């Protein structure tokens, strides 16, 4: 698809702040996807892959954080373990990793 066609479609059918227009847009998308099950399946698969990749990055960041803390001899309490496991924002985990490199305690690293 040419760039100008894609941009024209986005301009005409992109998200709207008007609830009525947005509801109509959502209805159009639903009808089109119902008539194109292969496209719907592909979009769902792509979203699952993205979510899986994001989940993998979170798991890796949590493991890296724990490794830095362990290497520095900073023990994690059950509450701090739960805090790490409950964090679903990669930016926060990365900040904690950076802080763990110089923190005096595990609690300070996760502040």
PDB file of C-alpha atoms in Angstrom:
ATOM      1  CA  UNK A   1       0.000   0.000   0.000  1.00  0.00           C
ATOM      2  CA  UNK A   2       1.332   3.390  -0.905  1.00  0.00           C
ATOM      3  CA  UNK A   3       2.177   5.769   1.903  1.00  0.00           C
ATOM      4  CA  UNK A   4      -0.337   8.387   0.806  1.00  0.00           C
ATOM      5  CA  UNK A   5      -3.136   5.770   0.733  1.00  0.00           C
ATOM      6  CA  UNK A   6      -2.257   4.611   4.229  1.00  0.00           C
ATOM      7  CA  UNK A   7      -2.168   8.177   5.523  1.00  0.00           C
ATOM      8  CA  UNK A   8      -5.479   8.955   3.814  1.00  0.00           C
ATOM      9  CA  UNK A   9      -7.075   5.925   5.481  1.00  0.00           C
ATOM     10  CA  UNK A  10      -5.700   6.959   8.857  1.00  0.00           C
ATOM     11  CA  UNK A  11      -7.012  10.481   8.369  1.00  0.00           C
ATOM     12  CA  UNK A  12     -10.478   9.282   7.366  1.00  0.00           C
ATOM     13  CA  UNK A  13     -10.823   6.351   9.760  1.00  0.00           C
ATOM     14  CA  UNK A  14      -8.376   7.075  12.575  1.00  0.00           C
ATOM     15  CA  UNK A  15      -9.373   7.339  16.214  1.00  0.00           C
ATOM     16  CA  UNK A  16     -11.722  10.141  17.120  1.00  0.00           C
ATOM     17  CA  UNK A  17     -12.444  11.999  20.350  1.00  0.00           C
ATOM     18  CA  UNK A  18     -16.093  12.138  19.311  1.00  0.00           C
ATOM     19  CA  UNK A  19     -17.780   9.103  20.966  1.00  0.00           C
ATOM     20  CA  UNK A  20     -20.331   8.719  18.161  1.00  0.00           C
ATOM     21  CA  UNK A  21     -17.702   8.751  15.418  1.00  0.00           C
ATOM     22  CA  UNK A  22     -15.468   6.396  17.406  1.00  0.00           C
ATOM     23  CA  UNK A  23     -18.370   3.967  17.953  1.00  0.00           C
ATOM     24  CA  UNK A  24     -19.079   3.992  14.215  1.00  0.00           C
ATOM     25  CA  UNK A  25     -15.404   3.399  13.468  1.00  0.00           C
ATOM     26  CA  UNK A  26     -15.293   0.463  15.872  1.00  0.00           C
ATOM     27  CA  UNK A  27     -18.420  -1.006  14.256  1.00  0.00           C
ATOM     28  CA  UNK A  28     -16.869  -0.690  10.766  1.00  0.00           C
ATOM     29  CA  UNK A  29     -13.698  -2.409  11.955  1.00  0.00           C
ATOM     30  CA  UNK A  30     -15.715  -5.211  13.568  1.00  0.00           C
ATOM     31  CA  UNK A  31     -17.727  -5.822  10.399  1.00  0.00           C
ATOM     32  CA  UNK A  32     -14.598  -5.833   8.243  1.00  0.00           C
ATOM     33  CA  UNK A  33     -12.784  -8.233  10.562  1.00  0.00           C
ATOM     34  CA  UNK A  34     -15.790 -10.573  10.692  1.00  0.00           C
ATOM     35  CA  UNK A  35     -15.668 -10.746   6.899  1.00  0.00           C
ATOM     36  CA  UNK A  36     -11.895 -11.355   6.932  1.00  0.00           C
ATOM     37  CA  UNK A  37     -11.211 -14.103   9.494  1.00  0.00           C
ATOM     38  CA  UNK A  38      -7.680 -14.655   8.149  1.00  0.00           C
ATOM     39  CA  UNK A  39      -6.795 -10.993   8.752  1.00  0.00           C
ATOM     40  CA  UNK A  40      -8.369 -11.121  12.202  1.00  0.00           C
ATOM     41  CA  UNK A  41      -6.366 -14.262  13.046  1.00  0.00           C
ATOM     42  CA  UNK A  42      -3.143 -12.659  11.815  1.00  0.00           C
ATOM     43  CA  UNK A  43      -3.751  -9.512  13.879  1.00  0.00           C
ATOM     44  CA  UNK A  44      -4.443 -11.604  16.973  1.00  0.00           C
ATOM     45  CA  UNK A  45      -1.285 -13.643  16.369  1.00  0.00           C
ATOM     46  CA  UNK A  46       0.818 -10.497  15.939  1.00  0.00           C
ATOM     47  CA  UNK A  47      -0.581  -9.067  19.177  1.00  0.00           C
ATOM     48  CA  UNK A  48       0.169 -12.308  21.026  1.00  0.00           C
ATOM     49  CA  UNK A  49       3.736 -12.248  19.728  1.00  0.00           C
ATOM     50  CA  UNK A  50       4.167  -8.628  20.882  1.00  0.00           C
ATOM     51  CA  UNK A  51       2.770  -9.478  24.310  1.00  0.00           C
ATOM     52  CA  UNK A  52       5.009 -12.525  24.537  1.00  0.00           C
ATOM     53  CA  UNK A  53       8.059 -10.450  23.658  1.00  0.00           C
ATOM     54  CA  UNK A  54       7.110  -7.843  26.239  1.00  0.00           C
ATOM     55  CA  UNK A  55       6.575 -10.554  28.849  1.00  0.00           C
ATOM     56  CA  UNK A  56       9.978 -12.006  27.979  1.00  0.00           C
ATOM     57  CA  UNK A  57      11.649  -8.617  28.454  1.00  0.00           C
ATOM     58  CA  UNK A  58       9.977  -8.247  31.865  1.00  0.00           C
ATOM     59  CA  UNK A  59      11.132 -11.711  32.939  1.00  0.00           C
ATOM     60  CA  UNK A  60      14.682 -10.933  31.815  1.00  0.00           C
ATOM     61  CA  UNK A  61      14.716  -7.564  33.595  1.00  0.00           C
ATOM     62  CA  UNK A  62      13.488  -9.156  36.825  1.00  0.00           C
ATOM     63  CA  UNK A  63      16.207 -11.807  36.570  1.00  0.00           C
ATOM     64  CA  UNK A  64      18.868  -9.158  35.896  1.00  0.00           C
ATOM     65  CA  UNK A  65      17.737  -7.127  38.889  1.00  0.00           C
ATOM     66  CA  UNK A  66      17.874 -10.150  41.174  1.00  0.00           C
ATOM     67  CA  UNK A  67      21.317 -11.049  39.838  1.00  0.00           C
ATOM     68  CA  UNK A  68      22.730  -7.568  40.481  1.00  0.00           C
ATOM     69  CA  UNK A  69      21.299  -7.565  43.998  1.00  0.00           C
ATOM     70  CA  UNK A  70      22.657 -11.062  44.696  1.00  0.00           C
ATOM     71  CA  UNK A  71      26.122 -10.208  43.351  1.00  0.00           C
ATOM     72  CA  UNK A  72      26.201  -7.184  45.640  1.00  0.00           C
ATOM     73  CA  UNK A  73      25.085  -9.289  48.610  1.00  0.00           C
ATOM     74  CA  UNK A  74      21.827  -7.365  49.047  1.00  0.00           C
ATOM     75  CA  UNK A  75      19.138  -9.706  50.370  1.00  0.00           C
ATOM     76  CA  UNK A  76      15.547  -9.470  49.244  1.00  0.00           C
ATOM     77  CA  UNK A  77      12.719  -9.736  51.753  1.00  0.00           C
ATOM     78  CA  UNK A  78       9.487 -11.466  50.759  1.00  0.00           C
ATOM     79  CA  UNK A  79       7.877  -8.041  50.329  1.00  0.00           C
ATOM     80  CA  UNK A  80      10.627  -6.882  47.964  1.00  0.00           C
ATOM     81  CA  UNK A  81      10.406 -10.168  46.015  1.00  0.00           C
ATOM     82  CA  UNK A  82       6.680  -9.541  45.618  1.00  0.00           C
ATOM     83  CA  UNK A  83       7.369  -5.956  44.545  1.00  0.00           C
ATOM     84  CA  UNK A  84       9.699  -7.185  41.786  1.00  0.00           C
ATOM     85  CA  UNK A  85       7.275  -9.896  40.665  1.00  0.00           C
ATOM     86  CA  UNK A  86       4.386  -7.431  40.661  1.00  0.00           C
ATOM     87  CA  UNK A  87       6.149  -4.822  38.546  1.00  0.00           C
ATOM     88  CA  UNK A  88       4.906  -4.844  34.949  1.00  0.00           C
ATOM     89  CA  UNK A  89       6.716  -1.739  33.703  1.00  0.00           C
ATOM     90  CA  UNK A  90      10.025  -2.341  31.971  1.00  0.00           C
ATOM     91  CA  UNK A  91      11.197   1.232  32.588  1.00  0.00           C
ATOM     92  CA  UNK A  92      10.730   0.794  36.346  1.00  0.00           C
ATOM     93  CA  UNK A  93      12.629  -2.495  36.381  1.00  0.00           C
ATOM     94  CA  UNK A  94      15.467  -0.921  34.394  1.00  0.00           C
ATOM     95  CA  UNK A  95      15.604   2.007  36.823  1.00  0.00           C
ATOM     96  CA  UNK A  96      15.764  -0.436  39.724  1.00  0.00           C
ATOM     97  CA  UNK A  97      18.623  -2.306  38.016  1.00  0.00           C
ATOM     98  CA  UNK A  98      20.541   0.966  37.680  1.00  0.00           C
ATOM     99  CA  UNK A  99      19.841   1.850  41.320  1.00  0.00           C
ATOM    100  CA  UNK A 100      20.832  -1.656  42.465  1.00  0.00           C
ATOM    101  CA  UNK A 101      24.345  -1.099  41.173  1.00  0.00           C
ATOM    102  CA  UNK A 102      25.087   1.489  43.877  1.00  0.00           C
ATOM    103  CA  UNK A 103      22.340   1.104  46.515  1.00  0.00           C
ATOM    104  CA  UNK A 104      23.232   0.397  50.117  1.00  0.00           C
ATOM    105  CA  UNK A 105      20.286  -1.983  50.506  1.00  0.00           C
ATOM    106  CA  UNK A 106      17.769  -3.865  48.371  1.00  0.00           C
ATOM    107  CA  UNK A 107      15.035  -1.572  49.666  1.00  0.00           C
ATOM    108  CA  UNK A 108      16.984   1.471  48.517  1.00  0.00           C
ATOM    109  CA  UNK A 109      17.442  -0.102  45.083  1.00  0.00           C
ATOM    110  CA  UNK A 110      13.685  -0.560  44.697  1.00  0.00           C
ATOM    111  CA  UNK A 111      12.770   2.920  45.914  1.00  0.00           C
TER     112      UNK A 111
END
